CSV table of C-alpha atoms in Angstrom, one decimal:
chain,number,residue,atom,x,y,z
K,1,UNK,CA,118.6,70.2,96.0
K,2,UNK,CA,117.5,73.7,97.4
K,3,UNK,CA,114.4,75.9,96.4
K,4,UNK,CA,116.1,79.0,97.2
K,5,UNK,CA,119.7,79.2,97.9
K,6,UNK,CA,123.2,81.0,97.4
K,7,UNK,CA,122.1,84.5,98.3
K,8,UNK,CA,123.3,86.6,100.7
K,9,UNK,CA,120.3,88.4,101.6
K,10,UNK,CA,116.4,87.4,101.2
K,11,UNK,CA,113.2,90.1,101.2
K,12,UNK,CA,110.1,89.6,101.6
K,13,UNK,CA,107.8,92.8,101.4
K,14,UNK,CA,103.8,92.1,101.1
K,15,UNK,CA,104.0,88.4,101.3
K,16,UNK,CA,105.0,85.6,103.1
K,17,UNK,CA,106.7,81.8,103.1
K,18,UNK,CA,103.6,79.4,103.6
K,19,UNK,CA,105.2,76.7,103.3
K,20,UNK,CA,107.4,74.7,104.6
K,21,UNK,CA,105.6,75.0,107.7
K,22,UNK,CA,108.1,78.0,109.8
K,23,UNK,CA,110.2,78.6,107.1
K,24,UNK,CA,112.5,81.4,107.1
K,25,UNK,CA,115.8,82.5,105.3
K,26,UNK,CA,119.0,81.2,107.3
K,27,UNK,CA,121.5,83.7,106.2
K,28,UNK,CA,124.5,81.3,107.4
K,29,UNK,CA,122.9,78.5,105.1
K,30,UNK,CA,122.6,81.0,102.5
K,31,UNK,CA,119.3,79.4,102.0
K,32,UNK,CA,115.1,79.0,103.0
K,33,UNK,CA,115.0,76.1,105.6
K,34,UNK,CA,112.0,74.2,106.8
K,35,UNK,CA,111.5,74.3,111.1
K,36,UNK,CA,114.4,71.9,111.3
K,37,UNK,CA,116.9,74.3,109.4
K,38,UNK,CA,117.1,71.9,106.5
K,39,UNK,CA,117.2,73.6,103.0
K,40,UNK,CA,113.5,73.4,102.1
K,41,UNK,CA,113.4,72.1,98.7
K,42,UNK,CA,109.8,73.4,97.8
K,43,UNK,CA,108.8,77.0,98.9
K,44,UNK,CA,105.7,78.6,98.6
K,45,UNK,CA,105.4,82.2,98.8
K,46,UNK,CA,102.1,83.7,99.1
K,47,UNK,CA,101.0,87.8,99.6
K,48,UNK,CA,100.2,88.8,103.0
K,49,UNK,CA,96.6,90.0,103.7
K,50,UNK,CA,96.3,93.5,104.3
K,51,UNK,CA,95.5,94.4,107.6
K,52,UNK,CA,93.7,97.7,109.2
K,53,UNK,CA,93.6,99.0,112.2
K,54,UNK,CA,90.3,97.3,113.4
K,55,UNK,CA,88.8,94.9,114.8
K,56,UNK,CA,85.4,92.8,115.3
K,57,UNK,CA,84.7,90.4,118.2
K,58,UNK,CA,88.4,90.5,118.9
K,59,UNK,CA,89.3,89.3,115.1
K,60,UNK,CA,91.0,92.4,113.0
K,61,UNK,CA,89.4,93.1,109.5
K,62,UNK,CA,91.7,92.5,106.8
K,63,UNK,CA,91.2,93.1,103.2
K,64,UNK,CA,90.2,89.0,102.9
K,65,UNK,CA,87.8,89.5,105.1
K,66,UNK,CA,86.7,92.9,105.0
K,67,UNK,CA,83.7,91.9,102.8
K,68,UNK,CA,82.3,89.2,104.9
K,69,UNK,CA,82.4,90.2,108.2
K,70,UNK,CA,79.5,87.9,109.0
K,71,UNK,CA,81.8,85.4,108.8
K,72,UNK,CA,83.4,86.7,111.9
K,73,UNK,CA,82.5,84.4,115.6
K,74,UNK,CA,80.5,86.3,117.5
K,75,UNK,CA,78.9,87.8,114.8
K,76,UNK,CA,75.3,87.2,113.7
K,77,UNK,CA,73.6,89.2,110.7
K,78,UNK,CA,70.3,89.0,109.7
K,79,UNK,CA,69.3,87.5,106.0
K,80,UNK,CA,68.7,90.9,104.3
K,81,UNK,CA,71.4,92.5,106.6
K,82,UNK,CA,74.6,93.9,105.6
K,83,UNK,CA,78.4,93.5,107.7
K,84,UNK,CA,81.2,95.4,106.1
K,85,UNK,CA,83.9,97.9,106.0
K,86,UNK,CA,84.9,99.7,103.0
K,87,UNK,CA,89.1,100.8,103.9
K,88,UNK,CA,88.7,103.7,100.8
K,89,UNK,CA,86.3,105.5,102.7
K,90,UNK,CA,87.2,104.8,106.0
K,91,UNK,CA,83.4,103.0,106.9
K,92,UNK,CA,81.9,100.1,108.5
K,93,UNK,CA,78.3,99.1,107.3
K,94,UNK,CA,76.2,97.7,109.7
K,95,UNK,CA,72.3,96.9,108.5
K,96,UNK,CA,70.7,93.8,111.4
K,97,UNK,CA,74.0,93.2,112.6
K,98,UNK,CA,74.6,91.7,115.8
K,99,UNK,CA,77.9,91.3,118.1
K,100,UNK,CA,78.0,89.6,120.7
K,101,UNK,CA,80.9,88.3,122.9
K,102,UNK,CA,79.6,87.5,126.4
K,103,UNK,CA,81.5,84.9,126.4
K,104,UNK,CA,85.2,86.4,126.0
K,105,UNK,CA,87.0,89.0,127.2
K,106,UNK,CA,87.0,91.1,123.7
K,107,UNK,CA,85.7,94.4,122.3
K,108,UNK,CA,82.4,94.3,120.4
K,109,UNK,CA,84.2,96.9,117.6
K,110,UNK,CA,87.6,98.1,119.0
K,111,UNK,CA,89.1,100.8,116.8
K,112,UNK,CA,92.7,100.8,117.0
K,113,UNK,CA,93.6,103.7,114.4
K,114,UNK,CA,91.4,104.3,111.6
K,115,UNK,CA,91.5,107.7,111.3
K,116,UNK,CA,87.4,108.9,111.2
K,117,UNK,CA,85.8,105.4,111.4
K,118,UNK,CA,82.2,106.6,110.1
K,119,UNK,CA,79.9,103.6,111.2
K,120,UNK,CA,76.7,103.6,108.9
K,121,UNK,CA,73.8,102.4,111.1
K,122,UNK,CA,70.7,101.3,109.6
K,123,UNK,CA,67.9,98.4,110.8
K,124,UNK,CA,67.9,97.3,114.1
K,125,UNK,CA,71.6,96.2,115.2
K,126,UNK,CA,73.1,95.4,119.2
K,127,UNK,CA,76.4,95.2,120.6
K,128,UNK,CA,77.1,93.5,123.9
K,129,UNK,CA,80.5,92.6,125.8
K,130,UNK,CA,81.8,92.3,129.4
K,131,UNK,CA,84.5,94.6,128.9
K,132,UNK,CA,84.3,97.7,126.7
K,133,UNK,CA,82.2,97.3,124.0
K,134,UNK,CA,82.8,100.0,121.4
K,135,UNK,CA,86.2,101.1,122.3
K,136,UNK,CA,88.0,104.2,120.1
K,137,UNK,CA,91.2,105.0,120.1
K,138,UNK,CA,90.6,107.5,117.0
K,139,UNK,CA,88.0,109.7,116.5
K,140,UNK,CA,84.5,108.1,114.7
K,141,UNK,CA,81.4,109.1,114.1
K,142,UNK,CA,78.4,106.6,114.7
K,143,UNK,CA,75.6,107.6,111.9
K,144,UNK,CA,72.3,106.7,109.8
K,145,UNK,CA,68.9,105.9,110.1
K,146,UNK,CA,69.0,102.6,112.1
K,147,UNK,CA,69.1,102.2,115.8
K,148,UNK,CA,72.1,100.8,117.5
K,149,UNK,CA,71.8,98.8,121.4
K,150,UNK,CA,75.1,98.6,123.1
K,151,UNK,CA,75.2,96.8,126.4
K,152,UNK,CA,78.1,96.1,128.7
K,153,UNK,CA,76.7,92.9,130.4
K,154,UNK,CA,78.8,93.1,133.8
K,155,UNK,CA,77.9,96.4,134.4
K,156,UNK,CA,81.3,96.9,135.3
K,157,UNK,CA,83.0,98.7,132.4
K,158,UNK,CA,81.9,101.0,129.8
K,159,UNK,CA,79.1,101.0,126.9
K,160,UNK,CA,81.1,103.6,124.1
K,161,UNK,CA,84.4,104.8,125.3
K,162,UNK,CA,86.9,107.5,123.7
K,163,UNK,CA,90.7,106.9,124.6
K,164,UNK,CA,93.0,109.6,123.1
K,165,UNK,CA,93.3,113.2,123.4
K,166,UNK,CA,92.3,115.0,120.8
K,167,UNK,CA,89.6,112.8,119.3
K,168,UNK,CA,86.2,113.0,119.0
K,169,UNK,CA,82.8,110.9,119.5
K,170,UNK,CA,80.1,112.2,116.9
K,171,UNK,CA,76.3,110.5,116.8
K,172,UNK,CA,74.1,111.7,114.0
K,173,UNK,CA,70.5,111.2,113.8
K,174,UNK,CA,70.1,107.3,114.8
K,175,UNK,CA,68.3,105.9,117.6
K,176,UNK,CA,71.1,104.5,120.5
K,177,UNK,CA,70.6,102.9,123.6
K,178,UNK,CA,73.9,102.6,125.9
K,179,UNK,CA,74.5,101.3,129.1
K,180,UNK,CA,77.0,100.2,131.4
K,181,UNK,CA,79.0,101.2,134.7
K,182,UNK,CA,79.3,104.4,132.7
K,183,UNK,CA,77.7,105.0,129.6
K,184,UNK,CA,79.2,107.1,127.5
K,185,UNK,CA,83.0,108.1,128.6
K,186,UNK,CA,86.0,109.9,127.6
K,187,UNK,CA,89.4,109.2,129.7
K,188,UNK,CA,89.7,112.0,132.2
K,189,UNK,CA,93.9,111.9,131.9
K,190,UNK,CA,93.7,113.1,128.4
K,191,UNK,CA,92.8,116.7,127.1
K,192,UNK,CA,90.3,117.7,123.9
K,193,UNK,CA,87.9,114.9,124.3
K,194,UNK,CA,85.1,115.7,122.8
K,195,UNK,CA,80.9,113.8,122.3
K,196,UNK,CA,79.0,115.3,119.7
K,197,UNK,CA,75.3,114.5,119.5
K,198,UNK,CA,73.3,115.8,116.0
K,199,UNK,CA,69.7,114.8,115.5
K,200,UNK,CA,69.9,111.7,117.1
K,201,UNK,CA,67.4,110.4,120.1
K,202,UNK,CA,69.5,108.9,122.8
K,203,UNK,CA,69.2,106.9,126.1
K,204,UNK,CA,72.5,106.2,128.0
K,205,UNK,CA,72.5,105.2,131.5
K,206,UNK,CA,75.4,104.0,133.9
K,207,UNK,CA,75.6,102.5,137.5
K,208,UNK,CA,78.2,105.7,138.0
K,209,UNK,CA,77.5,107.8,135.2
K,210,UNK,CA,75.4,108.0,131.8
K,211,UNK,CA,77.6,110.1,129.9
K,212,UNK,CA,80.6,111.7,131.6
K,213,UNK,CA,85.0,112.8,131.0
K,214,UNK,CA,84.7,114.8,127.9
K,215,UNK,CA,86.6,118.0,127.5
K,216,UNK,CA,83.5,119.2,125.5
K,217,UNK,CA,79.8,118.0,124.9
K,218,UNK,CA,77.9,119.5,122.2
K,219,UNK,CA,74.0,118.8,121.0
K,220,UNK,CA,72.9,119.9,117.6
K,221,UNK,CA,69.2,119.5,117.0
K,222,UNK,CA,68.2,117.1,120.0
């Protein structure tokens, strides 16, 4: 007759209704209904995917897919390379990882608010977009022994860019090429920007600037 019925309310917390297709709880039927607001008389209930604050190639990094992010379009990773991001520690491995959306109007990596996104470099790995490619609305800290390319193919928008005020762009010891109308920017309407450089061997270039907005700039060891 009815899967789920006679109740006044219905919670869902951490999951979701699958199936029927758009099936929700109709609190004047008392019941789940299918699209059509008919009492659904089979329901399945499944739990939702976690979901972080991330995302690759314009696709956001989930718990399902956190461990394959090869899997991801725009994404191409070499045989012995590595794509991943590990939400206890806050980290995204990249080993021979390339990102590439030309095509689109999507970030390369956008983070939206992982707090001190630590991206482990190591091989040889490129990022390329038309808009901004590695766009940060929270501090993160770009790291390892690899080298990293990132390319804004119209030349009209920014290689590495910093958002928020009080947030901070660290680069430690890898090898990074970045280019773009600017290179490497902060947003000059916010305060306490700040581009950190340790050990690392850089070349940024921009049609209006290389590396320019920050509230503070700071070179450790190069």
């Amino acid at each position: 007759e009815a899967a789920i019925c006679d109740l006044k309310t219905f919670t869902l917390e951490g999951c979701q209704i699958v199936d029927p297709e758009g099936g929700k709880f109709d609190e004047t039927k008392h019941a789940v209904v299918d699209a059509e607001g008919n009492k659904a008389k089979e329901v399945k209930i499944e739990p939702t995917a976690v979901k972080y604050e991330l995302f690759i190639a314009g696709t956001q990094v989930t718990a399902d897919n956190c461990n394959n992010l090869k899997d991801i379009e725009g994404v191409t990773v070499a045989p012995d390379g590595e794509f991943k991001y590990d939400p206890a520690s806050n980290t995204l491995h990249m080993k021979d990882v390339t990102v590439s959306v030309k095509l689109v109007v999507k970030n390369a990596i956008y983070n939206k608010g992982v707090k001190d996104l630590k991206i482990v470099v190591s091989g040889t790995n490129r990022l390329e977009s038309n808009i901004v490619v590695l766009y940060a609305e929270a501090s993160i800290e770009i790291k390892g022994r690899g080298s990293l390319t990132v390319i804004n193919n119209s030349n009209a928008n920014i290689g590495i860019y910093l958002a928020n005020s009080n947030t901070t762009v660290t680069i430690s010891d890898i090898s990074l090429e970045v280019s773009g109308k600017w290179g490497i920017s902060g947003e000059p309407s916010k305060t306490n920007q700040a581009l950190i450089l340790k050990n690392a061997r850089i070349t940024a270039s921009g049609t209006e600037a290389a590396i320019e907005d920050f509230t503070s700039f700071t070179i450790d060891g190069c």
